[in-house]
Short mmCIF file of C-alpha atoms in Angstrom, two decimals:
data_model
loop_
_atom_site.label_atom_id
_atom_site.label_comp_id
_atom_site.label_asym_id
_atom_site.label_seq_id
_atom_site.Cartn_x
_atom_site.Cartn_y
_atom_site.Cartn_z
CA MET A 1 41.86 17.83 -10.21
CA LYS A 2 40.10 15.22 -8.63
CA LYS A 3 38.40 16.86 -6.05
CA LEU A 4 37.19 18.72 -8.85
CA LEU A 5 35.94 15.38 -10.21
CA VAL A 6 34.46 14.02 -7.00
CA SER A 7 32.04 17.02 -6.63
CA LEU A 8 30.91 17.27 -10.25
CA LEU A 9 30.28 13.58 -9.71
CA PHE A 10 28.26 14.29 -6.84
CA ILE A 11 26.13 17.20 -8.37
CA VAL A 12 25.44 15.13 -11.23
CA SER A 13 24.12 12.00 -9.10
CA SER A 14 21.96 13.92 -6.61
CA SER A 15 20.67 15.48 -9.86
CA PHE A 16 19.46 12.27 -11.30
CA LEU A 17 18.36 11.32 -7.61
CA TYR A 18 15.58 14.14 -7.77
CA SER A 19 14.63 14.00 -11.46
CA ASN A 20 13.59 10.44 -10.34
CA GLU A 21 11.40 11.62 -7.66
CA GLY A 22 8.87 12.89 -10.21
CA THR A 23 8.41 9.55 -12.31
CA ASN A 24 7.36 8.00 -9.04
CA ASN A 25 4.30 10.72 -9.01
CA ASN A 26 3.72 9.47 -12.38
CA ARG A 27 3.03 6.12 -11.94
CA SER A 28 0.85 6.24 -9.10
CA ILE A 29 -1.07 8.09 -11.34
CA VAL A 30 -1.20 5.35 -14.19
CA ASN A 31 -1.95 2.83 -11.49
CA ASP A 32 -5.57 4.86 -10.67
CA ASP A 33 -7.37 3.53 -13.69
CA VAL A 34 -8.16 0.09 -12.09
CA PHE A 35 -10.04 -2.29 -13.77
CA SER A 36 -14.16 -2.17 -12.29
CA PHE A 37 -17.22 -3.82 -13.77
CA GLN A 38 -20.80 -3.47 -12.71
CA ILE A 39 -23.62 -6.55 -12.75
CA LYS A 40 -27.09 -5.39 -13.72
CA PRO A 41 -29.82 -6.99 -12.68
CA SER A 42 -27.81 -8.20 -9.39
CA ILE A 43 -30.82 -10.41 -8.84
CA THR A 44 -32.15 -12.32 -12.69
CA SER A 45 -33.57 -14.87 -14.27
CA GLU A 46 -32.38 -14.90 -17.45
CA PHE A 47 -29.56 -12.22 -18.42
CA ILE A 48 -26.97 -9.76 -17.02
CA LYS A 49 -25.66 -7.11 -18.44
CA ILE A 50 -21.67 -6.35 -17.97
CA LYS A 51 -21.00 -2.51 -17.71
CA THR A 52 -17.07 -2.01 -17.37
CA ASN A 53 -14.74 0.98 -17.13
CA ARG A 54 -12.97 -0.26 -20.59
CA PRO A 55 -15.78 -0.55 -22.94
CA SER A 56 -13.45 -1.19 -26.18
CA HIS A 57 -11.72 -3.71 -24.35
CA SER A 58 -12.58 -7.54 -24.98
CA LEU A 59 -13.52 -9.66 -22.09
CA HIS A 60 -12.75 -13.14 -20.32
CA ILE A 61 -15.58 -14.10 -18.55
CA LYS A 62 -16.14 -16.94 -16.05
CA VAL A 63 -19.15 -18.02 -13.93
CA ILE A 64 -18.39 -19.45 -10.92
CA ASP A 65 -21.02 -21.82 -9.06
CA LYS A 66 -20.37 -21.93 -5.15
CA ALA A 67 -19.02 -25.65 -5.50
CA GLY A 68 -16.25 -23.56 -7.47
CA PHE A 69 -17.25 -25.44 -11.18
CA ILE A 70 -16.90 -23.28 -14.43
CA ARG A 71 -20.39 -23.26 -15.27
CA ILE A 72 -19.95 -20.55 -18.35
CA GLU A 73 -17.11 -19.51 -19.76
CA LYS A 74 -17.05 -16.98 -22.72
CA LYS A 75 -15.21 -13.76 -24.46
CA LEU A 76 -17.28 -10.88 -25.35
CA HIS A 77 -16.21 -7.97 -27.16
CA LEU A 78 -18.40 -5.47 -27.95
CA GLU A 79 -21.98 -7.22 -26.29
CA ARG A 80 -21.98 -7.24 -22.99
CA ASP A 81 -24.90 -9.41 -22.66
CA LEU A 82 -24.73 -12.61 -20.74
CA ASP A 83 -27.30 -15.41 -21.04
CA VAL A 84 -27.79 -17.36 -17.40
CA SER A 85 -31.37 -18.72 -18.12
CA GLU A 86 -29.79 -22.09 -18.18
CA LEU A 87 -28.34 -22.09 -14.46
CA ARG A 88 -29.86 -23.51 -11.23
CA LYS A 89 -31.18 -21.18 -8.91
CA GLY A 90 -28.71 -20.14 -6.44
CA TYR A 91 -25.05 -17.30 -5.87
CA TYR A 92 -22.89 -17.17 -8.61
CA LEU A 93 -19.33 -15.50 -8.94
CA VAL A 94 -18.58 -13.71 -12.17
CA LYS A 95 -14.79 -13.22 -12.74
CA ILE A 96 -14.01 -11.15 -15.67
CA TYR A 97 -10.10 -10.74 -16.83
CA SER A 98 -9.23 -7.74 -19.38
CA ASP A 99 -5.85 -7.56 -20.14
CA ASN A 100 -3.65 -7.90 -17.57
CA SER A 101 -6.57 -7.11 -14.61
CA MET A 102 -8.95 -9.20 -12.96
CA ALA A 103 -12.34 -8.46 -11.02
CA ILE A 104 -15.08 -10.36 -9.35
CA LYS A 105 -18.69 -9.89 -8.24
CA ARG A 106 -21.58 -11.87 -7.40
CA PHE A 107 -25.49 -12.03 -8.57
CA TYR A 108 -28.12 -14.16 -7.43
CA LYS A 109 -30.07 -16.34 -10.42
CA GLY A 110 -33.77 -16.68 -9.47
CA GLN A 111 -36.70 -14.84 -8.69
CA ASP A 112 -36.99 -11.58 -6.63
CA ALA A 113 -38.53 -12.50 -3.48
CA VAL A 114 -40.28 -8.94 -3.15
CA ASN A 115 -41.58 -8.77 -7.22
CA ASN A 116 -43.48 -12.66 -6.32
CA LYS A 117 -46.99 -11.69 -5.07
#
């Protein structure tokens, strides 16, 4: 009787091990949806447009200068235009939080040298 119970327990436990392998593959599918965004244009003097792969989620945005100071901090919902006209010329980082995700891009505030003739 003991041998029967031990062998039954072994078969049941091994079936649980193999059934968990399928859930690991499902986790990788869920993690493929990584938060990302684009800044258009990357060289601007007035506005930047933010395009994300999660358009319906609200965004918490921080614009940070080279010294590390936060120059603009806003929450955006459906409107994705950000006014940067009051910033000085230079490079800035845009740090965006969406739910439990975060991404960083940079842009240049100033005139494009190619367009200035």
